[in-house]
Coordinates of C-alpha atoms in Angstrom, one line a residue:
M20 CA 18.4 -3.2 22.1
S21 CA 16.2 -2.1 19.2
E22 CA 16.3 -4.8 16.5
I23 CA 14.8 -2.3 14.0
A24 CA 17.5 0.3 14.7
E25 CA 20.2 -2.3 14.7
F26 CA 19.1 -3.6 11.3
L27 CA 19.1 -0.1 9.8
R28 CA 22.4 1.0 11.3
G29 CA 24.9 1.6 8.5
K30 CA 22.5 0.5 5.8
T31 CA 22.1 2.3 2.4
L32 CA 18.5 3.0 1.4
L33 CA 16.7 4.2 -1.7
I34 CA 13.4 5.9 -1.0
T35 CA 11.1 7.0 -3.8
G36 CA 8.2 9.5 -3.5
A37 CA 10.6 11.7 -1.5
T38 CA 8.6 14.9 -1.7
G39 CA 5.4 13.1 -0.6
F40 CA 3.7 13.0 2.8
L41 CA 4.7 9.4 3.8
A42 CA 8.3 9.5 2.6
K43 CA 9.0 12.8 4.4
G44 CA 7.8 11.3 7.6
M45 CA 9.8 8.1 7.0
V46 CA 13.0 10.0 6.4
E47 CA 12.5 12.0 9.6
K48 CA 11.8 8.9 11.7
I49 CA 14.9 7.1 10.4
L50 CA 17.1 10.1 11.0
R51 CA 15.7 10.5 14.5
E52 CA 15.8 6.9 15.6
V53 CA 18.8 5.7 13.6
P54 CA 21.2 8.7 13.4
D55 CA 24.0 6.4 12.3
I56 CA 22.1 5.2 9.2
G57 CA 24.6 4.7 6.3
R58 CA 22.9 6.8 3.6
I59 CA 19.4 7.5 2.3
Y60 CA 19.2 8.2 -1.4
L61 CA 16.1 10.0 -2.5
L62 CA 14.8 9.9 -6.1
I63 CA 13.7 13.5 -7.0
R64 CA 12.7 15.0 -10.3
S65 CA 13.8 18.4 -11.4
K66 CA 11.1 21.0 -11.8
G67 CA 10.8 24.3 -13.7
Q68 CA 12.1 27.6 -12.5
V69 CA 10.5 29.6 -9.6
N70 CA 11.6 33.2 -9.3
G71 CA 14.3 32.5 -11.7
V72 CA 15.7 29.6 -9.7
A73 CA 15.7 26.1 -11.3
Q74 CA 14.4 23.5 -9.0
A75 CA 17.1 20.9 -9.2
P76 CA 16.9 17.8 -7.0
E77 CA 19.3 19.3 -4.4
Y78 CA 17.2 22.5 -4.3
R79 CA 14.0 20.5 -3.8
L80 CA 15.7 18.3 -1.2
E81 CA 16.5 21.4 0.9
R82 CA 13.3 23.3 0.3
E83 CA 10.6 20.7 0.0
V84 CA 12.0 17.8 2.1
L85 CA 14.4 19.1 4.7
G86 CA 12.6 22.4 4.9
S87 CA 9.3 20.6 5.8
S88 CA 7.7 21.1 9.2
V89 CA 8.1 17.4 9.8
F90 CA 11.7 18.0 10.7
S91 CA 10.9 20.6 13.4
R92 CA 11.8 18.2 16.2
L93 CA 15.2 17.4 14.6
R94 CA 15.9 21.0 14.0
E95 CA 15.3 21.7 17.7
L96 CA 17.6 18.8 18.6
H97 CA 20.5 19.7 16.3
G98 CA 20.0 23.5 16.1
P99 CA 22.1 25.2 13.4
E100 CA 23.9 21.9 12.7
F101 CA 20.7 20.2 11.4
L102 CA 21.2 20.9 7.7
G103 CA 24.7 19.5 7.8
F104 CA 23.7 16.5 9.9
A105 CA 20.9 15.7 7.4
K106 CA 22.9 16.3 4.2
R107 CA 25.7 14.0 5.3
R108 CA 23.1 11.2 5.4
V109 CA 20.5 12.2 2.8
V110 CA 21.4 12.5 -0.9
A111 CA 19.1 13.6 -3.7
L112 CA 19.5 12.0 -7.1
E113 CA 17.7 13.2 -10.2
G114 CA 15.4 10.5 -11.5
D115 CA 11.9 9.7 -12.6
L116 CA 10.1 6.4 -11.8
T117 CA 8.2 6.7 -15.1
Q118 CA 11.4 6.4 -17.2
D119 CA 13.6 3.4 -18.1
H120 CA 16.5 3.0 -15.6
L121 CA 14.5 5.3 -13.3
G122 CA 15.6 8.3 -15.4
L123 CA 19.0 8.1 -13.9
G124 CA 22.3 8.8 -15.6
P125 CA 24.8 5.9 -16.0
K126 CA 26.9 7.0 -13.1
D127 CA 24.0 7.3 -10.7
Y128 CA 22.5 4.1 -11.8
L129 CA 25.8 2.3 -11.2
R130 CA 26.2 4.0 -7.8
L131 CA 22.8 2.8 -6.7
T132 CA 23.2 -0.8 -7.9
S133 CA 26.6 -0.9 -6.2
E134 CA 25.4 0.4 -2.8
V135 CA 21.7 0.1 -2.1
Q136 CA 20.6 -2.6 0.4
V137 CA 17.0 -1.6 1.0
I138 CA 14.5 -0.1 -1.5
I139 CA 11.3 1.6 -0.2
N140 CA 8.9 2.6 -2.9
S141 CA 6.3 5.1 -1.7
A142 CA 5.9 7.0 -5.0
A143 CA 2.4 7.1 -6.4
T144 CA -0.2 9.3 -7.8
V145 CA -3.0 9.1 -5.3
I146 CA -5.6 11.1 -7.4
F147 CA -8.6 8.8 -7.6
D148 CA -9.5 10.0 -11.1
E149 CA -6.0 10.4 -12.5
Q150 CA -5.4 10.3 -16.2
L151 CA -5.1 6.6 -17.1
D152 CA -1.7 6.8 -18.7
N153 CA -0.1 8.8 -15.8
A154 CA -1.5 6.3 -13.2
I155 CA -0.2 3.3 -15.1
E156 CA 3.3 4.8 -15.6
L157 CA 3.7 5.6 -11.9
N158 CA 1.5 3.1 -10.0
S159 CA 1.9 0.0 -12.2
L160 CA 5.1 0.2 -14.2
G161 CA 7.1 2.3 -11.7
P162 CA 7.3 -0.7 -9.2
R163 CA 8.4 -3.0 -12.0
R164 CA 11.2 -0.6 -13.0
L165 CA 12.4 -0.5 -9.4
L166 CA 12.4 -4.3 -9.3
E167 CA 14.5 -4.3 -12.5
M168 CA 17.0 -2.1 -10.7
A169 CA 16.9 -4.4 -7.6
W170 CA 17.8 -7.4 -9.7
A171 CA 20.8 -5.4 -11.2
C172 CA 22.1 -4.6 -7.7
R173 CA 25.5 -6.1 -6.6
Q174 CA 23.9 -7.6 -3.5
R175 CA 20.2 -8.5 -3.5
P176 CA 18.4 -5.6 -1.7
L177 CA 15.2 -5.9 0.4
F178 CA 12.3 -4.5 -1.6
L179 CA 9.4 -2.8 0.1
H180 CA 6.4 -1.4 -1.8
V181 CA 3.7 0.8 -0.3
S182 CA 0.3 0.0 -1.9
T183 CA -3.2 0.5 -0.6
A184 CA -5.7 -1.7 1.2
Y185 CA -8.3 -0.6 -1.3
V186 CA -6.8 -2.9 -4.0
S187 CA -9.6 -5.1 -2.7
G188 CA -11.8 -3.2 -5.1
Q189 CA -15.5 -4.2 -5.0
L190 CA -15.0 -7.3 -2.8
R191 CA -17.5 -7.3 0.1
K192 CA -15.8 -10.1 2.1
A193 CA -12.9 -9.9 4.5
F194 CA -9.7 -9.1 2.6
A195 CA -6.7 -11.2 3.7
E196 CA -3.1 -10.1 3.9
K197 CA -2.1 -12.2 0.8
P198 CA -0.8 -11.2 -2.6
L199 CA -3.4 -10.6 -5.2
P200 CA -3.8 -13.5 -7.7
V201 CA -1.7 -12.6 -10.7
D202 CA -4.2 -14.1 -13.2
R203 CA -7.5 -12.8 -11.9
T204 CA -9.3 -9.5 -11.7
I205 CA -11.5 -8.6 -8.7
K206 CA -14.6 -9.1 -10.9
Q207 CA -13.4 -12.7 -11.6
L208 CA -12.7 -13.3 -7.9
M209 CA -16.3 -12.2 -7.2
G210 CA -17.5 -14.8 -9.7
R211 CA -18.9 -12.2 -12.1
G212 CA -16.3 -12.2 -14.9
D213 CA -15.3 -14.7 -17.6
N214 CA -12.9 -17.6 -16.9
E215 CA -10.2 -16.4 -19.3
P216 CA -6.9 -15.9 -17.3
F217 CA -6.1 -12.3 -16.8
D218 CA -2.7 -11.0 -17.9
P219 CA -1.9 -7.7 -16.2
E220 CA 0.9 -6.9 -18.6
R221 CA -1.3 -7.4 -21.6
A222 CA -4.0 -5.3 -19.9
I223 CA -1.5 -2.5 -19.4
R224 CA -0.4 -2.7 -23.0
E225 CA -4.0 -2.5 -24.2
M226 CA -4.8 0.5 -22.0
L227 CA -1.6 2.4 -23.1
K228 CA -2.5 1.7 -26.7
V229 CA -5.9 3.4 -26.2
C230 CA -4.2 6.3 -24.5
H231 CA -1.8 6.7 -27.4
E232 CA -4.8 6.6 -29.9
L233 CA -6.5 9.4 -27.9
Y234 CA -3.4 11.6 -28.1
E235 CA -3.2 11.0 -31.9
A236 CA -6.9 11.8 -32.3
S237 CA -6.5 15.1 -30.5
R238 CA -4.0 16.2 -33.2
Q239 CA -6.3 15.4 -36.1
P240 CA -7.2 18.5 -38.3
Q241 CA -10.9 18.2 -37.6
R242 CA -10.3 18.1 -33.9
L243 CA -8.0 21.1 -34.0
K244 CA -10.6 23.0 -36.0
A245 CA -13.2 22.2 -33.4
F246 CA -10.8 23.6 -30.7
R247 CA -10.4 26.8 -32.8
R248 CA -14.2 27.1 -33.0
M249 CA -14.5 26.7 -29.3
L250 CA -12.0 29.5 -28.7
A251 CA -13.7 31.8 -31.2
R252 CA -17.0 31.5 -29.4
R253 CA -15.4 33.0 -26.2
K254 CA -16.0 36.7 -25.6
G255 CA -13.1 39.1 -25.5
N256 CA -10.9 36.8 -27.6
E257 CA -8.7 39.6 -29.2
Q258 CA -5.3 38.0 -28.5
S259 CA -2.0 37.5 -30.2
R260 CA -1.5 34.4 -32.3
G261 CA 0.9 33.0 -29.7
A262 CA -1.7 33.4 -27.0
K263 CA -4.3 31.7 -29.1
D264 CA -2.0 28.8 -29.9
R265 CA -1.4 28.3 -26.2
Q266 CA -5.1 28.3 -25.5
I267 CA -5.8 25.8 -28.2
E268 CA -3.1 23.6 -26.8
N269 CA -4.8 23.9 -23.3
L270 CA -8.1 22.9 -24.9
R271 CA -6.5 19.9 -26.5
L272 CA -4.9 18.7 -23.3
R273 CA -8.2 19.2 -21.4
W274 CA -10.0 17.1 -24.1
I275 CA -7.4 14.4 -23.7
R276 CA -7.5 14.5 -19.9
N277 CA -11.3 14.2 -19.7
R278 CA -11.3 11.1 -22.0
L279 CA -8.4 9.5 -20.2
V280 CA -10.1 10.0 -16.9
R281 CA -13.3 8.5 -18.2
E282 CA -11.5 5.6 -19.8
G283 CA -9.6 4.9 -16.5
M284 CA -12.8 4.9 -14.5
R285 CA -14.6 2.7 -17.0
R286 CA -11.8 0.1 -17.2
A287 CA -11.5 0.0 -13.4
R288 CA -15.2 -0.6 -12.8
L289 CA -15.3 -3.2 -15.6
M290 CA -12.6 -5.2 -13.8
G291 CA -14.0 -4.8 -10.3
W292 CA -12.0 -1.8 -8.9
H293 CA -13.4 1.6 -8.0
D294 CA -11.2 4.0 -10.0
S295 CA -8.0 4.4 -11.9
Y296 CA -6.0 4.7 -8.6
T297 CA -7.1 1.3 -7.1
L298 CA -6.9 -0.3 -10.5
T299 CA -3.3 0.8 -11.2
K300 CA -2.1 0.1 -7.7
A301 CA -3.5 -3.5 -8.0
L302 CA -1.8 -3.9 -11.3
G303 CA 1.5 -2.7 -9.7
E304 CA 1.1 -5.4 -7.0
Q305 CA 0.5 -8.1 -9.6
L306 CA 3.6 -7.1 -11.5
I307 CA 5.6 -7.3 -8.3
A308 CA 4.3 -10.7 -7.5
R309 CA 5.1 -11.9 -11.0
N310 CA 8.7 -10.5 -11.0
C311 CA 10.0 -10.5 -7.5
G312 CA 11.2 -14.1 -7.6
D313 CA 13.2 -15.0 -4.5
L314 CA 13.9 -11.4 -3.7
A315 CA 12.8 -10.6 -0.1
T316 CA 9.7 -8.5 -0.8
V317 CA 7.2 -6.7 1.4
I318 CA 3.9 -5.1 0.4
I319 CA 2.5 -2.6 2.9
R320 CA -1.2 -1.9 2.4
P321 CA -2.4 1.1 4.5
S322 CA -6.0 2.2 4.5
I323 CA -6.7 6.0 4.5
I324 CA -3.6 7.7 5.7
E325 CA -4.2 10.9 7.8
S326 CA -2.3 13.1 10.2
S327 CA 0.1 11.7 12.8
L328 CA -1.1 10.6 16.2
S329 CA 2.1 11.5 18.1
E330 CA 5.2 11.6 15.9
P331 CA 7.0 13.8 15.0
E332 CA 4.2 15.9 16.6
P333 CA 0.5 15.3 17.2
G334 CA -1.4 16.3 14.0
W335 CA 1.5 16.7 11.6
L336 CA 0.0 16.9 8.1
D337 CA 1.3 17.8 4.7
G338 CA -1.5 18.9 2.4
L339 CA -5.2 17.7 2.2
K340 CA -5.6 14.0 2.4
V341 CA -8.7 11.9 1.5
A342 CA -10.9 12.6 4.5
D343 CA -9.8 16.2 4.6
G344 CA -11.3 16.7 1.2
M345 CA -14.6 16.5 3.0
I346 CA -13.7 17.9 6.4
A347 CA -12.3 21.2 5.0
P348 CA -15.4 22.2 3.0
F349 CA -17.7 20.9 5.7
S350 CA -16.0 23.2 8.2
K351 CA -16.9 26.2 6.1
G352 CA -20.5 25.2 5.4
R353 CA -19.8 24.2 1.8
L354 CA -20.7 20.5 2.3
P355 CA -24.1 20.6 4.1
D356 CA -24.8 17.0 3.3
F357 CA -23.2 13.9 1.6
P358 CA -24.3 10.5 0.4
G359 CA -23.3 7.6 2.6
N360 CA -24.3 5.0 5.2
P361 CA -23.9 6.4 8.7
R362 CA -22.8 2.8 9.9
T363 CA -20.0 2.6 7.3
I364 CA -16.5 2.2 8.8
I365 CA -14.2 5.0 7.7
D366 CA -10.8 3.2 8.0
L367 CA -8.4 6.0 9.0
I368 CA -4.8 5.3 10.0
P369 CA -2.3 7.9 11.3
V370 CA 0.7 8.4 9.2
D371 CA 3.2 7.5 12.0
F372 CA 1.5 4.1 12.3
V373 CA 2.2 3.4 8.7
I374 CA 5.8 4.5 9.0
N375 CA 6.4 2.4 12.1
A376 CA 4.9 -0.7 10.6
T377 CA 6.9 -0.2 7.4
L378 CA 10.2 0.0 9.3
A379 CA 9.3 -2.8 11.6
A380 CA 8.6 -5.2 8.7
L381 CA 12.2 -4.8 7.3
P382 CA 14.2 -7.0 9.7
R383 CA 11.8 -9.9 9.5
A384 CA 11.7 -9.7 5.7
A385 CA 15.5 -9.7 5.5
R386 CA 15.6 -12.7 7.9
E387 CA 12.8 -14.8 6.4
G388 CA 12.7 -13.8 2.8
G389 CA 9.7 -14.4 0.6
L390 CA 6.8 -12.1 -0.2
R391 CA 4.8 -10.8 2.8
V392 CA 1.8 -8.5 2.9
Y393 CA 0.7 -6.3 5.8
H394 CA -2.5 -4.3 6.2
V395 CA -2.0 -1.2 8.3
A396 CA -5.7 -0.4 9.0
S397 CA -7.9 0.3 12.0
G398 CA -11.3 -0.9 10.9
V399 CA -11.3 -4.4 12.3
Q400 CA -9.7 -3.8 15.7
N401 CA -10.8 -0.2 16.3
P402 CA -13.7 0.9 14.0
L403 CA -14.7 4.5 13.4
R404 CA -18.2 4.9 11.9
L405 CA -19.0 7.6 9.4
K406 CA -21.7 9.1 11.7
T407 CA -19.3 9.2 14.6
L408 CA -16.7 11.0 12.4
V409 CA -19.2 13.6 11.1
D410 CA -20.7 14.2 14.6
L411 CA -17.2 14.7 16.1
C412 CA -16.4 17.2 13.3
H413 CA -19.8 19.0 13.7
N414 CA -19.4 19.3 17.5
Y415 CA -15.8 20.6 17.1
F416 CA -16.8 23.3 14.6
K417 CA -19.8 24.3 16.7
R418 CA -17.4 25.1 19.5
F419 CA -14.6 26.4 17.3
P420 CA -16.3 27.6 14.1
M421 CA -14.4 28.7 11.1
R422 CA -15.1 32.4 10.2
G423 CA -16.0 34.3 7.1
R424 CA -14.4 37.5 5.8
Q425 CA -16.5 39.6 8.2
G426 CA -15.6 37.5 11.2
E427 CA -19.0 35.8 11.2
P428 CA -19.1 32.1 12.3
L429 CA -19.7 29.7 9.5
R430 CA -22.4 27.2 10.2
T431 CA -22.1 23.4 9.7
G432 CA -25.2 21.3 9.3
R433 CA -25.9 17.7 10.3
W434 CA -25.8 15.2 7.4
T435 CA -28.9 13.2 6.4
Y436 CA -26.8 10.7 4.4
P437 CA -28.9 10.5 1.2
S438 CA -28.3 8.2 -1.7
P439 CA -25.9 9.6 -4.4
W440 CA -28.8 10.1 -6.8
L441 CA -30.9 12.1 -4.2
F442 CA -27.8 14.1 -3.2
R443 CA -27.0 15.1 -6.8
R444 CA -30.7 15.9 -7.5
W445 CA -30.9 18.1 -4.3
V446 CA -27.7 20.0 -5.2
W447 CA -28.9 20.5 -8.7
L448 CA -32.4 21.8 -7.8
R449 CA -31.2 24.0 -4.8
Y450 CA -27.9 25.3 -6.1
Q451 CA -26.6 24.4 -9.5
F452 CA -29.7 25.1 -11.6
P453 CA -30.6 28.5 -10.0
L454 CA -27.0 29.6 -9.9
G455 CA -26.6 28.5 -13.6
R456 CA -29.6 30.6 -14.6
L457 CA -28.4 33.6 -12.6
Q458 CA -25.0 33.3 -14.2
W459 CA -26.5 33.2 -17.6
L460 CA -28.6 36.4 -16.9
L461 CA -25.5 38.2 -15.5
E462 CA -23.6 37.3 -18.7
C463 CA -26.2 39.1 -20.7
S464 CA -26.0 42.2 -18.4
P465 CA -23.9 45.3 -19.2
R466 CA -20.4 45.2 -17.8
L467 CA -20.5 48.9 -16.8
F468 CA -21.5 48.4 -13.2
G469 CA -19.0 47.2 -10.6
A470 CA -21.7 45.6 -8.5
I471 CA -22.7 43.3 -11.3
H472 CA -19.1 42.4 -11.9
R473 CA -18.7 41.5 -8.2
L474 CA -21.9 39.5 -8.2
K475 CA -20.8 37.6 -11.3
R476 CA -17.6 36.6 -9.5
R477 CA -19.6 35.6 -6.5
V478 CA -22.0 33.4 -8.4
A479 CA -19.2 31.8 -10.3
L480 CA -17.5 30.9 -7.0
L481 CA -20.7 29.5 -5.5
R482 CA -21.3 27.4 -8.6
A483 CA -17.8 26.0 -8.5
I484 CA -18.2 25.1 -4.8
Y485 CA -21.4 23.0 -5.5
D486 CA -19.9 21.5 -8.6
R487 CA -17.1 20.4 -6.4
A488 CA -19.5 18.9 -3.9
V489 CA -21.0 16.8 -6.7
Y490 CA -17.5 15.8 -7.8
Y491 CA -16.7 14.6 -4.3
S492 CA -19.9 12.6 -4.2
R493 CA -18.9 10.8 -7.4
I494 CA -15.4 10.1 -6.3
Y495 CA -15.8 9.3 -2.6
S496 CA -19.4 8.0 -2.1
T497 CA -18.2 4.4 -2.7
Y498 CA -16.0 4.8 0.4
T499 CA -18.8 6.3 2.5
R500 CA -21.5 3.8 1.5
F501 CA -19.9 0.4 1.8
N502 CA -17.8 -1.3 4.4
F503 CA -14.3 -2.7 3.6
E504 CA -12.9 -5.3 6.0
F505 CA -9.1 -5.4 6.0
L506 CA -7.8 -8.3 8.1
T507 CA -4.7 -7.4 10.1
D508 CA -3.5 -10.8 11.4
N509 CA 0.0 -10.4 10.0
T510 CA 0.4 -6.9 11.2
T511 CA -0.9 -7.7 14.7
E512 CA 1.5 -10.7 14.9
L513 CA 4.4 -8.5 13.7
F514 CA 3.7 -6.0 16.5
G515 CA 3.5 -8.7 19.0
S516 CA 6.9 -10.1 18.0
L517 CA 8.7 -6.8 18.7
S518 CA 10.8 -6.2 21.7
P519 CA 9.4 -3.9 24.4
E520 CA 11.8 -1.2 23.3
D521 CA 10.7 -1.5 19.7
R522 CA 7.0 -1.6 20.6
E523 CA 7.5 1.8 22.3
A524 CA 9.7 3.4 19.7
F525 CA 7.8 2.0 16.6
N526 CA 4.3 1.7 18.0
F527 CA 1.6 0.8 15.4
N528 CA -1.0 -0.7 17.8
V529 CA -4.3 0.7 16.5
Q530 CA -6.2 -0.2 19.6
R531 CA -4.5 2.8 21.4
I532 CA -6.3 5.3 19.1
Q533 CA -9.0 7.2 21.0
W534 CA -11.1 8.6 18.1
R535 CA -12.7 11.5 19.9
E536 CA -9.3 12.7 21.1
Y537 CA -7.6 12.0 17.7
I538 CA -10.3 13.8 15.6
Q539 CA -11.0 16.8 17.9
E540 CA -7.7 17.3 19.7
V541 CA -5.1 16.1 17.2
H542 CA -6.3 15.9 13.6
I543 CA -8.5 18.9 13.1
P544 CA -6.1 21.3 15.0
G545 CA -3.3 19.8 12.8
L546 CA -5.3 20.4 9.7
K547 CA -5.9 24.0 10.7
R548 CA -2.3 24.5 11.6
H549 CA -0.5 22.9 8.7
V550 CA -3.0 23.1 5.8
L551 CA -5.8 25.7 6.4
F552 CA -3.4 28.0 8.3
T553 CA -6.0 29.0 10.9
G554 CA -4.3 27.3 13.9
S555 CA -1.6 28.5 16.3
G556 CA 1.2 30.4 14.7
S557 CA -1.0 31.7 11.9
P558 CA -2.0 35.4 11.6
T559 CA -5.6 34.3 11.3
A560 CA -5.5 32.0 14.4
D561 CA -7.7 34.1 16.6
R562 CA -10.3 34.5 13.9
G563 CA -10.3 30.9 12.9
S564 CA -10.2 29.3 16.3
R565 CA -12.4 31.5 18.6
P566 CA -14.5 29.1 20.7
M567 CA -18.3 29.4 21.1
P568 CA -20.4 28.2 24.0
E569 CA -21.9 24.7 23.5
D570 CA -25.4 26.1 23.3
A571 CA -24.6 29.0 21.0
T572 CA -26.3 29.3 17.6
P573 CA -24.1 30.6 14.8
S574 CA -25.4 33.7 13.0
K575 CA -28.0 32.9 10.3
N576 CA -26.3 35.6 8.1
V577 CA -23.8 33.0 6.8
S578 CA -22.4 33.1 3.4
T579 CA -21.3 29.6 2.4
G580 CA -19.0 30.8 -0.3
R581 CA -16.6 32.6 2.1
G582 CA -14.1 31.2 4.5

């Protein structure tokens, strides 16, 4: 008998991050393996109208969650009864993790505190250079608000929080499956900071104060006057007053965002983390450790989550993930090189492994209590090197090239792995500077000729592509240049403790991943099918997936701006 399924049978769960990649897969797995689950509450925010229809939580549940391709297997199993089957078990509640009491009304809050037995928090902003205030509210304060609700529950629930293995920050030694110290930054753990005890709550208050001051500064008369001057310098600015006000507001928000992003990156690196994402996820963990008390608590730290290996189907994906931000432009010839160390381990983990490990951790946590940490990562037991990953992608797209608008195969080059400085210098000299000069010349040209107008659009597109490549190098190069060693002793022991039935149904043994097969036969086809829409079932499938002989050379008349 499955201990995991038996534990979940009849339970009432609250899952946050419901419209996200991981939570959708988790809901699907629970419904498939434990059809007699009691109830799954999903915290979902309302959104603005689309085609005149307000996106209430119930609407988003049906369209964004239950309408996802992740439920294809269950739809086949239940046929026309699927929606009824799911809605009897899955309930959407309007809420917001960034608000007090989770943004819930009194009745819904009382309902949750009366019924919930397991809380799974997978909500997060995973943008590496997110605005500092947004990242703090969701990644740091959000878990604490959930803990407050847990303590208000009638029966103490089990609390599970999905973090990231990269809370290790700039540490270059093996990172153990232990809670982060609540009174130290990573820089202090490395012996490079001062000896003053670190207070995460005080640090959060100080950062939010800086954010508030930037918002206030953006509304000062001198700053608003500067925005009006910027708008006046734009050509073709004959617009209504309302349109100008909206554009000034957009300039103000952009000014705020740029400064909040820079402040988040600066603070993170000052304290030993890479970016605002890893900083705020680490602060969230520290707040959990300080406030969980004797509540049974689990922290799951996955590495880089990518498409499923086998469940609910091989290659299931929901939007571009971290590695895909490089694979997708590489496939179209838009990322001809990238900074990195070819020997660096790229710690990918399929999403179904994270889901299985998360669910497997629940019965033990309920039985033993305390605070436990699990790394769901592949780098120690089954490492994938950067060069191997790039070579696998290069060989795949040589055989099955992406194609341009005229049907021409798009060429992918082999990376030389320069330093970040050399890469940015090369992109500037070869692309950004000449494209910038050409763009300036075209701006000075008459607008009477259609050919010039088309060329201007083409140059603007190419410049945006290479600006994006430089952006990727600033955000991702840390992860492609340095090794991060995430120990997985707890996770390995957890898998070994499972019954044979649970090992098969909830498999997260990373040693079974065959990287060539996963990248070339599972992940890239899944990326093309679910995100790039050039795989089977897409109108452009033939054009995007036509194979070439191994020794064929793609046409040299390749335009890197098309795909």
